[in-house]
C-alpha positions as protocol buffer text, in pm:
chain_id: "A"
residue {
  index: 1
  type: MET
  ca { x: 0 y: 0 z: 0 }
}
residue {
  index: 2
  type: ILE
  ca { x: 101 y: 362 z: -53 }
}
residue {
  index: 3
  type: VAL
  ca { x: 46 y: 615 z: 228 }
}
residue {
  index: 4
  type: HIS
  ca { x: -20 y: 976 z: 129 }
}
residue {
  index: 5
  type: GLN
  ca { x: 55 y: 1208 z: 421 }
}
residue {
  index: 6
  type: CYS
  ca { x: -177 y: 1502 z: 361 }
}
residue {
  index: 7
  type: VAL
  ca { x: -468 y: 1677 z: 527 }
}
residue {
  index: 8
  type: GLN
  ca { x: -803 y: 1522 z: 439 }
}
residue {
  index: 9
  type: ARG
  ca { x: -1013 y: 1739 z: 205 }
}
residue {
  index: 10
  type: SER
  ca { x: -703 y: 1936 z: 105 }
}
residue {
  index: 11
  type: THR
  ca { x: -597 y: 1988 z: -257 }
}
residue {
  index: 12
  type: GLU
  ca { x: -333 y: 1716 z: -213 }
}
residue {
  index: 13
  type: TRP
  ca { x: -592 y: 1476 z: -72 }
}
residue {
  index: 14
  type: HIS
  ca { x: -831 y: 1531 z: -362 }
}
residue {
  index: 15
  type: ALA
  ca { x: -543 y: 1474 z: -605 }
}
residue {
  index: 16
  type: ALA
  ca { x: -438 y: 1150 z: -431 }
}
residue {
  index: 17
  type: ARG
  ca { x: -787 y: 999 z: -448 }
}
residue {
  index: 18
  type: ALA
  ca { x: -889 y: 1125 z: -795 }
}
residue {
  index: 19
  type: GLY
  ca { x: -976 y: 834 z: -1022 }
}
residue {
  index: 20
  type: LYS
  ca { x: -967 y: 580 z: -739 }
}
residue {
  index: 21
  type: PHE
  ca { x: -1257 y: 384 z: -592 }
}
residue {
  index: 22
  type: THR
  ca { x: -1264 y: 491 z: -228 }
}
residue {
  index: 23
  type: ALA
  ca { x: -1402 y: 325 z: 84 }
}
residue {
  index: 24
  type: SER
  ca { x: -1660 y: 598 z: 151 }
}
residue {
  index: 25
  type: GLU
  ca { x: -1806 y: 534 z: -196 }
}
residue {
  index: 26
  type: SER
  ca { x: -1805 y: 155 z: -164 }
}
residue {
  index: 27
  type: GLY
  ca { x: -2132 y: -35 z: -181 }
}
residue {
  index: 28
  type: PRO
  ca { x: -2306 y: -357 z: -286 }
}
residue {
  index: 29
  type: PHE
  ca { x: -2221 y: -289 z: -651 }
}
residue {
  index: 30
  type: CYS
  ca { x: -1854 y: -358 z: -574 }
}
residue {
  index: 31
  type: ALA
  ca { x: -1908 y: -724 z: -489 }
}
residue {
  index: 32
  type: PRO
  ca { x: -1930 y: -998 z: -754 }
}
residue {
  index: 33
  type: PRO
  ca { x: -2090 y: -1172 z: -924 }
}
residue {
  index: 34
  type: PHE
  ca { x: -2185 y: -917 z: -1187 }
}
residue {
  index: 35
  type: GLU
  ca { x: -2531 y: -987 z: -1323 }
}
residue {
  index: 36
  type: ILE
  ca { x: -2663 y: -1049 z: -1674 }
}
residue {
  index: 37
  type: SER
  ca { x: -2867 y: -742 z: -1754 }
}
residue {
  index: 38
  type: LEU
  ca { x: -2951 y: -779 z: -2124 }
}
residue {
  index: 39
  type: SER
  ca { x: -3305 y: -672 z: -2206 }
}
residue {
  index: 40
  type: VAL
  ca { x: -3527 y: -886 z: -2431 }
}
residue {
  index: 41
  type: PRO
  ca { x: -3460 y: -659 z: -2735 }
}
residue {
  index: 42
  type: ASN
  ca { x: -3084 y: -683 z: -2661 }
}
residue {
  index: 43
  type: ILE
  ca { x: -3104 y: -1063 z: -2653 }
}
residue {
  index: 44
  type: CYS
  ca { x: -3304 y: -1071 z: -2978 }
}
residue {
  index: 45
  type: ASP
  ca { x: -3040 y: -852 z: -3143 }
}
residue {
  index: 46
  type: GLN
  ca { x: -2763 y: -1088 z: -3034 }
}
residue {
  index: 47
  type: LEU
  ca { x: -2958 y: -1391 z: -3159 }
}
residue {
  index: 48
  type: ASP
  ca { x: -3017 y: -1220 z: -3494 }
}
residue {
  index: 49
  type: LEU
  ca { x: -2646 y: -1143 z: -3526 }
}
residue {
  index: 50
  type: ALA
  ca { x: -2565 y: -1508 z: -3453 }
}
residue {
  index: 51
  type: GLY
  ca { x: -2830 y: -1629 z: -3701 }
}
residue {
  index: 52
  type: ILE
  ca { x: -3017 y: -1822 z: -3432 }
}
residue {
  index: 53
  type: PRO
  ca { x: -3395 y: -1863 z: -3490 }
}
residue {
  index: 54
  type: HIS
  ca { x: -3612 y: -1738 z: -3206 }
}
residue {
  index: 55
  type: LYS
  ca { x: -3955 y: -1606 z: -3117 }
}
residue {
  index: 56
  type: LYS
  ca { x: -3972 y: -1228 z: -3116 }
}
residue {
  index: 57
  type: ASN
  ca { x: -4215 y: -1237 z: -2825 }
}
residue {
  index: 58
  type: GLY
  ca { x: -4044 y: -1518 z: -2636 }
}
residue {
  index: 59
  type: LYS
  ca { x: -3978 y: -1513 z: -2262 }
}
residue {
  index: 60
  type: ARG
  ca { x: -3652 y: -1358 z: -2150 }
}
residue {
  index: 61
  type: ALA
  ca { x: -3520 y: -1675 z: -1983 }
}
residue {
  index: 62
  type: ASP
  ca { x: -3600 y: -1886 z: -2292 }
}
residue {
  index: 63
  type: LEU
  ca { x: -3432 y: -1638 z: -2526 }
}
residue {
  index: 64
  type: LEU
  ca { x: -3128 y: -1609 z: -2300 }
}
residue {
  index: 65
  type: SER
  ca { x: -3085 y: -1987 z: -2300 }
}
residue {
  index: 66
  type: LEU
  ca { x: -3049 y: -1982 z: -2680 }
}
residue {
  index: 67
  type: LEU
  ca { x: -2734 y: -1771 z: -2667 }
}
residue {
  index: 68
  type: PRO
  ca { x: -2429 y: -1994 z: -2734 }
}
residue {
  index: 69
  type: ASN
  ca { x: -2216 y: -1832 z: -2461 }
}
residue {
  index: 70
  type: PRO
  ca { x: -2441 y: -1624 z: -2235 }
}
residue {
  index: 71
  type: GLU
  ca { x: -2153 y: -1559 z: -1992 }
}
residue {
  index: 72
  type: GLN
  ca { x: -1987 y: -1334 z: -2250 }
}
residue {
  index: 73
  type: TYR
  ca { x: -2279 y: -1095 z: -2214 }
}
residue {
  index: 74
  type: LEU
  ca { x: -2219 y: -1037 z: -1845 }
}
residue {
  index: 75
  type: THR
  ca { x: -2238 y: -667 z: -1779 }
}
residue {
  index: 76
  type: LEU
  ca { x: -2165 y: -444 z: -1482 }
}
residue {
  index: 77
  type: LYS
  ca { x: -2441 y: -365 z: -1240 }
}
residue {
  index: 78
  type: ASP
  ca { x: -2584 y: -18 z: -1291 }
}
residue {
  index: 79
  type: GLY
  ca { x: -2426 y: 106 z: -969 }
}
residue {
  index: 80
  type: ALA
  ca { x: -2082 y: -14 z: -1076 }
}
residue {
  index: 81
  type: GLN
  ca { x: -2106 y: 155 z: -1414 }
}
residue {
  index: 82
  type: SER
  ca { x: -2217 y: 480 z: -1251 }
}
residue {
  index: 83
  type: ALA
  ca { x: -1916 y: 459 z: -1018 }
}
residue {
  index: 84
  type: ILE
  ca { x: -1684 y: 402 z: -1315 }
}
residue {
  index: 85
  type: ASP
  ca { x: -1832 y: 702 z: -1496 }
}
residue {
  index: 86
  type: ARG
  ca { x: -1768 y: 922 z: -1190 }
}
residue {
  index: 87
  type: LYS
  ca { x: -1409 y: 800 z: -1163 }
}
residue {
  index: 88
  type: LEU
  ca { x: -1347 y: 857 z: -1532 }
}
residue {
  index: 89
  type: ALA
  ca { x: -1476 y: 1212 z: -1488 }
}
residue {
  index: 90
  type: GLU
  ca { x: -1242 y: 1263 z: -1189 }
}
residue {
  index: 91
  type: TRP
  ca { x: -949 y: 1125 z: -1387 }
}
residue {
  index: 92
  type: ALA
  ca { x: -1035 y: 1367 z: -1669 }
}
residue {
  index: 93
  type: GLY
  ca { x: -1020 y: 1658 z: -1424 }
}
residue {
  index: 94
  type: GLU
  ca { x: -1378 y: 1719 z: -1315 }
}
residue {
  index: 95
  type: GLN
  ca { x: -1396 y: 1912 z: -988 }
}
residue {
  index: 96
  type: ARG
  ca { x: -1611 y: 1734 z: -731 }
}
residue {
  index: 97
  type: ASN
  ca { x: -1850 y: 1935 z: -515 }
}
residue {
  index: 98
  type: ASP
  ca { x: -1729 y: 1910 z: -155 }
}
residue {
  index: 99
  type: PHE
  ca { x: -2055 y: 2048 z: -14 }
}
residue {
  index: 100
  type: GLN
  ca { x: -2122 y: 1966 z: 351 }
}
residue {
  index: 101
  type: THR
  ca { x: -2448 y: 1985 z: 540 }
}
residue {
  index: 102
  type: ASP
  ca { x: -2461 y: 2127 z: 894 }
}
residue {
  index: 103
  type: ASP
  ca { x: -2470 y: 1772 z: 1032 }
}
residue {
  index: 104
  type: MET
  ca { x: -2156 y: 1686 z: 834 }
}
residue {
  index: 105
  type: LYS
  ca { x: -1977 y: 1999 z: 959 }
}
residue {
  index: 106
  type: ARG
  ca { x: -2079 y: 1913 z: 1314 }
}
residue {
  index: 107
  type: GLY
  ca { x: -1952 y: 1557 z: 1277 }
}
residue {
  index: 108
  type: ASN
  ca { x: -1620 y: 1673 z: 1133 }
}
residue {
  index: 109
  type: ALA
  ca { x: -1578 y: 1924 z: 1415 }
}
residue {
  index: 110
  type: LEU
  ca { x: -1636 y: 1657 z: 1678 }
}
residue {
  index: 111
  type: GLU
  ca { x: -1430 y: 1384 z: 1512 }
}
residue {
  index: 112
  type: PRO
  ca { x: -1101 y: 1487 z: 1683 }
}
residue {
  index: 113
  type: ILE
  ca { x: -1274 y: 1457 z: 2021 }
}
residue {
  index: 114
  type: ALA
  ca { x: -1410 y: 1114 z: 1928 }
}
residue {
  index: 115
  type: ARG
  ca { x: -1065 y: 1011 z: 1799 }
}
residue {
  index: 116
  type: GLN
  ca { x: -903 y: 1099 z: 2131 }
}
residue {
  index: 117
  type: GLN
  ca { x: -1168 y: 897 z: 2316 }
}
residue {
  index: 118
  type: TYR
  ca { x: -1099 y: 601 z: 2086 }
}
residue {
  index: 119
  type: ARG
  ca { x: -724 y: 621 z: 2141 }
}
residue {
  index: 120
  type: THR
  ca { x: -767 y: 643 z: 2517 }
}
residue {
  index: 121
  type: MET
  ca { x: -992 y: 336 z: 2513 }
}
residue {
  index: 122
  type: LEU
  ca { x: -765 y: 136 z: 2280 }
}
residue {
  index: 123
  type: GLY
  ca { x: -433 y: 210 z: 2449 }
}
residue {
  index: 124
  type: LEU
  ca { x: -226 y: 149 z: 2134 }
}
residue {
  index: 125
  type: PRO
  ca { x: -17 y: 392 z: 1927 }
}
residue {
  index: 126
  type: CYS
  ca { x: -217 y: 549 z: 1643 }
}
residue {
  index: 127
  type: ILE
  ca { x: -146 y: 791 z: 1362 }
}
residue {
  index: 128
  type: GLU
  ca { x: -356 y: 1001 z: 1125 }
}
residue {
  index: 129
  type: VAL
  ca { x: -294 y: 972 z: 752 }
}
residue {
  index: 130
  type: GLY
  ca { x: -453 y: 1148 z: 458 }
}
residue {
  index: 131
  type: PHE
  ca { x: -511 y: 870 z: 208 }
}
residue {
  index: 132
  type: ILE
  ca { x: -397 y: 512 z: 148 }
}
residue {
  index: 133
  type: SER
  ca { x: -392 y: 374 z: -204 }
}
residue {
  index: 134
  type: HIS
  ca { x: -341 y: 17 z: -324 }
}
residue {
  index: 135
  type: ASP
  ca { x: -4 y: -74 z: -473 }
}
residue {
  index: 136
  type: SER
  ca { x: -142 y: -171 z: -814 }
}
residue {
  index: 137
  type: LEU
  ca { x: -519 y: -113 z: -825 }
}
residue {
  index: 138
  type: PRO
  ca { x: -705 y: 221 z: -853 }
}
residue {
  index: 139
  type: ILE
  ca { x: -864 y: 180 z: -509 }
}
residue {
  index: 140
  type: GLY
  ca { x: -799 y: 351 z: -177 }
}
residue {
  index: 141
  type: CYS
  ca { x: -932 y: 470 z: 157 }
}
residue {
  index: 142
  type: SER
  ca { x: -906 y: 759 z: 403 }
}
residue {
  index: 143
  type: PRO
  ca { x: -891 y: 597 z: 749 }
}
residue {
  index: 144
  type: ASP
  ca { x: -1005 y: 802 z: 1045 }
}
residue {
  index: 145
  type: ASP
  ca { x: -716 y: 644 z: 1237 }
}
residue {
  index: 146
  type: VAL
  ca { x: -439 y: 392 z: 1171 }
}
residue {
  index: 147
  type: VAL
  ca { x: -342 y: 161 z: 1459 }
}
residue {
  index: 148
  type: LEU
  ca { x: 24 y: 69 z: 1492 }
}
residue {
  index: 149
  type: SER
  ca { x: 202 y: -218 z: 1666 }
}
residue {
  index: 150
  type: GLU
  ca { x: 241 y: -183 z: 2043 }
}
residue {
  index: 151
  type: ASP
  ca { x: 604 y: -293 z: 1991 }
}
residue {
  index: 152
  type: LEU
  ca { x: 661 y: 30 z: 1798 }
}
residue {
  index: 153
  type: ASP
  ca { x: 1018 y: 150 z: 1836 }
}
residue {
  index: 154
  type: GLU
  ca { x: 1037 y: 515 z: 1939 }
}
residue {
  index: 155
  type: ASP
  ca { x: 1298 y: 565 z: 1665 }
}
residue {
  index: 156
  type: ALA
  ca { x: 1087 y: 396 z: 1394 }
}
residue {
  index: 157
  type: ASP
  ca { x: 1046 y: 587 z: 1069 }
}
residue {
  index: 158
  type: PRO
  ca { x: 685 y: 713 z: 1043 }
}
residue {
  index: 159
  type: ALA
  ca { x: 714 y: 661 z: 665 }
}
residue {
  index: 160
  type: GLU
  ca { x: 710 y: 285 z: 728 }
}
residue {
  index: 161
  type: ILE
  ca { x: 346 y: 291 z: 833 }
}
residue {
  index: 162
  type: GLY
  ca { x: 262 y: -11 z: 619 }
}
residue {
  index: 163
  type: ALA
  ca { x: 503 y: -235 z: 810 }
}
residue {
  index: 164
  type: LEU
  ca { x: 388 y: -102 z: 1148 }
}
residue {
  index: 165
  type: MET
  ca { x: 12 y: -100 z: 1083 }
}
residue {
  index: 166
  type: ILE
  ca { x: -196 y: -369 z: 1254 }
}
residue {
  index: 167
  type: GLY
  ca { x: -545 y: -224 z: 1204 }
}
residue {
  index: 168
  type: GLY
  ca { x: -749 y: 87 z: 1150 }
}
residue {
  index: 169
  type: ALA
  ca { x: -1066 y: 263 z: 1253 }
}
residue {
  index: 170
  type: GLU
  ca { x: -1374 y: 445 z: 1133 }
}
residue {
  index: 171
  type: ILE
  ca { x: -1449 y: 708 z: 1396 }
}
residue {
  index: 172
  type: LYS
  ca { x: -1776 y: 900 z: 1398 }
}
residue {
  index: 173
  type: ALA
  ca { x: -1956 y: 1163 z: 1601 }
}
residue {
  index: 174
  type: PRO
  ca { x: -2314 y: 1103 z: 1486 }
}
residue {
  index: 175
  type: ALA
  ca { x: -2637 y: 1271 z: 1582 }
}
residue {
  index: 176
  type: TRP
  ca { x: -2758 y: 1151 z: 1920 }
}
residue {
  index: 177
  type: HIS
  ca { x: -3058 y: 961 z: 1785 }
}
residue {
  index: 178
  type: THR
  ca { x: -2824 y: 779 z: 1544 }
}
residue {
  index: 179
  type: GLN
  ca { x: -2591 y: 686 z: 1830 }
}
residue {
  index: 180
  type: ILE
  ca { x: -2886 y: 545 z: 2023 }
}
residue {
  index: 181
  type: ARG
  ca { x: -2966 y: 323 z: 1721 }
}
residue {
  index: 182
  type: TYR
  ca { x: -2605 y: 202 z: 1707 }
}
residue {
  index: 183
  type: LEU
  ca { x: -2619 y: 111 z: 2076 }
}
residue {
  index: 184
  type: ARG
  ca { x: -2954 y: -64 z: 2044 }
}
residue {
  index: 185
  type: GLU
  ca { x: -2854 y: -275 z: 1741 }
}
residue {
  index: 186
  type: GLY
  ca { x: -2506 y: -354 z: 1876 }
}
residue {
  index: 187
  type: VAL
  ca { x: -2357 y: -444 z: 1536 }
}
residue {
  index: 188
  type: LEU
  ca { x: -2150 y: -270 z: 1270 }
}
residue {
  index: 189
  type: PRO
  ca { x: -2399 y: -28 z: 1111 }
}
residue {
  index: 190
  type: ASP
  ca { x: -2508 y: -138 z: 764 }
}
residue {
  index: 191
  type: GLU
  ca { x: -2411 y: 198 z: 617 }
}
residue {
  index: 192
  type: TYR
  ca { x: -2045 y: 129 z: 709 }
}
residue {
  index: 193
  type: LEU
  ca { x: -2026 y: -243 z: 624 }
}
residue {
  index: 194
  type: HIS
  ca { x: -1873 y: -204 z: 279 }
}
residue {
  index: 195
  type: GLN
  ca { x: -1657 y: 89 z: 387 }
}
residue {
  index: 196
  type: VAL
  ca { x: -1492 y: -109 z: 669 }
}
residue {
  index: 197
  type: HIS
  ca { x: -1426 y: -417 z: 454 }
}
residue {
  index: 198
  type: HIS
  ca { x: -1305 y: -194 z: 169 }
}
residue {
  index: 199
  type: CYS
  ca { x: -1043 y: -46 z: 405 }
}
residue {
  index: 200
  type: MET
  ca { x: -919 y: -395 z: 494 }
}
residue {
  index: 201
  type: ALA
  ca { x: -911 y: -492 z: 126 }
}
residue {
  index: 202
  type: VAL
  ca { x: -695 y: -189 z: 44 }
}
residue {
  index: 203
  type: THR
  ca { x: -456 y: -207 z: 340 }
}
residue {
  index: 204
  type: GLY
  ca { x: -440 y: -582 z: 404 }
}
residue {
  index: 205
  type: ALA
  ca { x: -525 y: -521 z: 771 }
}
residue {
  index: 206
  type: ASP
  ca { x: -672 y: -814 z: 966 }
}
residue {
  index: 207
  type: TRP
  ca { x: -923 y: -600 z: 1155 }
}
residue {
  index: 208
  type: TRP
  ca { x: -1093 y: -262 z: 1149 }
}
residue {
  index: 209
  type: ASP
  ca { x: -1267 y: -86 z: 1436 }
}
residue {
  index: 210
  type: PHE
  ca { x: -1583 y: 122 z: 1433 }
}
residue {
  index: 211
  type: PHE
  ca { x: -1610 y: 375 z: 1714 }
}
residue {
  index: 212
  type: SER
  ca { x: -1871 y: 645 z: 1768 }
}
residue {
  index: 213
  type: PHE
  ca { x: -1896 y: 905 z: 2042 }
}
residue {
  index: 214
  type: CYS
  ca { x: -2146 y: 1184 z: 2111 }
}
residue {
  index: 215
  type: PRO
  ca { x: -2004 y: 1457 z: 2333 }
}
residue {
  index: 216
  type: HIS
  ca { x: -2237 y: 1717 z: 2480 }
}
residue {
  index: 217
  type: VAL
  ca { x: -2108 y: 2048 z: 2343 }
}
residue {
  index: 218
  type: THR
  ca { x: -2186 y: 2342 z: 2570 }
}
residue {
  index: 219
  type: GLN
  ca { x: -2035 y: 2612 z: 2347 }
}
residue {
  index: 220
  type: TRP
  ca { x: -1979 y: 2627 z: 1971 }
}
residue {
  index: 221
  type: THR
  ca { x: -1791 y: 2868 z: 1748 }
}
residue {
  index: 222
  type: LYS
  ca { x: -1955 y: 2853 z: 1405 }
}
residue {
  index: 223
  type: THR
  ca { x: -1846 y: 3002 z: 1076 }
}
residue {
  index: 224
  type: ARG
  ca { x: -1970 y: 2941 z: 724 }
}
residue {
  index: 225
  type: ASP
  ca { x: -1711 y: 2671 z: 657 }
}
residue {
  index: 226
  type: MET
  ca { x: -1614 y: 2539 z: 1000 }
}
residue {
  index: 227
  type: TRP
  ca { x: -1755 y: 2455 z: 1341 }
}
residue {
  index: 228
  type: VAL
  ca { x: -1539 y: 2436 z: 1654 }
}
residue {
  index: 229
  type: ALA
  ca { x: -1648 y: 2277 z: 1982 }
}
residue {
  index: 230
  type: ASP
  ca { x: -1512 y: 2520 z: 2241 }
}
residue {
  index: 231
  type: TYR
  ca { x: -1640 y: 2336 z: 2549 }
}
residue {
  index: 232
  type: TRP
  ca { x: -1780 y: 1985 z: 2578 }
}
residue {
  index: 233
  type: GLU
  ca { x: -1854 y: 1709 z: 2828 }
}
residue {
  index: 234
  type: ALA
  ca { x: -1918 y: 1338 z: 2799 }
}
residue {
  index: 235
  type: GLY
  ca { x: -2296 y: 1359 z: 2828 }
}
residue {
  index: 236
  type: LYS
  ca { x: -2543 y: 1080 z: 2899 }
}
residue {
  index: 237
  type: ILE
  ca { x: -2506 y: 870 z: 2582 }
}
residue {
  index: 238
  type: PRO
  ca { x: -2217 y: 620 z: 2599 }
}
residue {
  index: 239
  type: SER
  ca { x: -1971 y: 552 z: 2320 }
}
residue {
  index: 240
  type: PHE
  ca { x: -2018 y: 258 z: 2082 }
}
residue {
  index: 241
  type: TYR
  ca { x: -1734 y: 28 z: 1977 }
}
residue {
  index: 242
  type: ILE
  ca { x: -1714 y: -285 z: 1764 }
}
residue {
  index: 243
  type: ARG
  ca { x: -1425 y: -462 z: 1589 }
}
residue {
  index: 244
  type: THR
  ca { x: -1470 y: -632 z: 1251 }
}
residue {
  index: 245
  type: HIS
  ca { x: -1222 y: -900 z: 1142 }
}
residue {
  index: 246
  type: ARG
  ca { x: -1117 y: -984 z: 790 }
}
residue {
  index: 247
  type: ASP
  ca { x: -1337 y: -1266 z: 658 }
}
residue {
  index: 248
  type: GLU
  ca { x: -1487 y: -1422 z: 345 }
}
residue {
  index: 249
  type: PHE
  ca { x: -1686 y: -1107 z: 272 }
}
residue {
  index: 250
  type: THR
  ca { x: -1363 y: -903 z: 269 }
}
residue {
  index: 251
  type: GLU
  ca { x: -1221 y: -1140 z: 8 }
}
residue {
  index: 252
  type: GLN
  ca { x: -1538 y: -1125 z: -201 }
}
residue {
  index: 253
  type: LEU
  ca { x: -1527 y: -746 z: -193 }
}
residue {
  index: 254
  type: ARG
  ca { x: -1157 y: -747 z: -285 }
}
residue {
  index: 255
  type: GLN
  ca { x: -1230 y: -968 z: -586 }
}
residue {
  index: 256
  type: GLY
  ca { x: -1516 y: -741 z: -686 }
}
residue {
  index: 257
  type: LEU
  ca { x: -1292 y: -436 z: -658 }
}
residue {
  index: 258
  type: GLU
  ca { x: -1032 y: -606 z: -878 }
}
residue {
  index: 259
  type: GLU
  ca { x: -1296 y: -667 z: -1146 }
}
residue {
  index: 260
  type: LEU
  ca { x: -1429 y: -314 z: -1108 }
}
residue {
  index: 261
  type: ALA
  ca { x: -1078 y: -170 z: -1137 }
}
residue {
  index: 262
  type: ALA
  ca { x: -1002 y: -381 z: -1445 }
}
residue {
  index: 263
  type: GLU
  ca { x: -1318 y: -256 z: -1615 }
}
residue {
  index: 264
  type: PHE
  ca { x: -1234 y: 102 z: -1517 }
}
residue {
  index: 265
  type: LEU
  ca { x: -888 y: 71 z: -1674 }
}
residue {
  index: 266
  type: ARG
  ca { x: -1039 y: -80 z: -1989 }
}
residue {
  index: 267
  type: GLN
  ca { x: -1285 y: 208 z: -2021 }
}
residue {
  index: 268
  type: LYS
  ca { x: -1011 y: 461 z: -1939 }
}
residue {
  index: 269
  type: ALA
  ca { x: -805 y: 325 z: -2229 }
}
residue {
  index: 270
  type: TRP
  ca { x: -1113 y: 351 z: -2452 }
}
residue {
  index: 271
  type: LEU
  ca { x: -1166 y: 714 z: -2349 }
}
residue {
  index: 272
  type: GLU
  ca { x: -799 y: 794 z: -2409 }
}
residue {
  index: 273
  type: HIS
  ca { x: -827 y: 640 z: -2756 }
}
residue {
  index: 274
  type: LEU
  ca { x: -1131 y: 854 z: -2835 }
}
residue {
  index: 275
  type: ALA
  ca { x: -948 y: 1168 z: -2724 }
}
residue {
  index: 276
  type: ALA
  ca { x: -632 y: 1088 z: -2922 }
}
């Protein structure tokens, strides 16, 4: 893996992640198998090209079974193709809108507080990084924290994060009602399932933590672009913590990301050819 030491949401961070499938954008479309999505007219066209007799008003399953090699018509799920289109646009230089709602600004402002709570609870050395990209695939992630070996030598080179890394974390400061849901359900929230496994697929880590904390802020400083929690206390809602280990789903997602990346590179070459 390649570690990019930069401030998240900075110009350098945007440049590092441009054209790469990131953990925060990961979803069900990343996982194989890709589905056959030919419509009935598409199937009829392929049968006509192959000179295979068929009923124009036949059922889709019957028409599909007539194709000599139906597996060659496997296509990307709609979500995957949309993701590829966005990444091609990023690669071409499109500027992404980094708009943030008030809830997002609040969460970002409280994340350092939540991170400190996580580190205190964990008791292991941690480090913030901007972005981590895969050695060979156009995929990456922006961990909220990287956990290092407890045998870390004080003189170790921080640039060797890959060798020292043993895990990572997604750290959130959600709205209180969301935190209550996390506590009630007691599992990794569905909305972070793919993100967490994506991070492990990129970094090779064996585990990834999810930690959320809701401090009670008694005084804010707010500007148009930034919120700062001047004074806060723990409040009545406890923190939520769960560790997810690398498993079969991680491997399935990794395989899906490999296929997605290969298709992205194929379409990137096609776009470069058109522009030549």
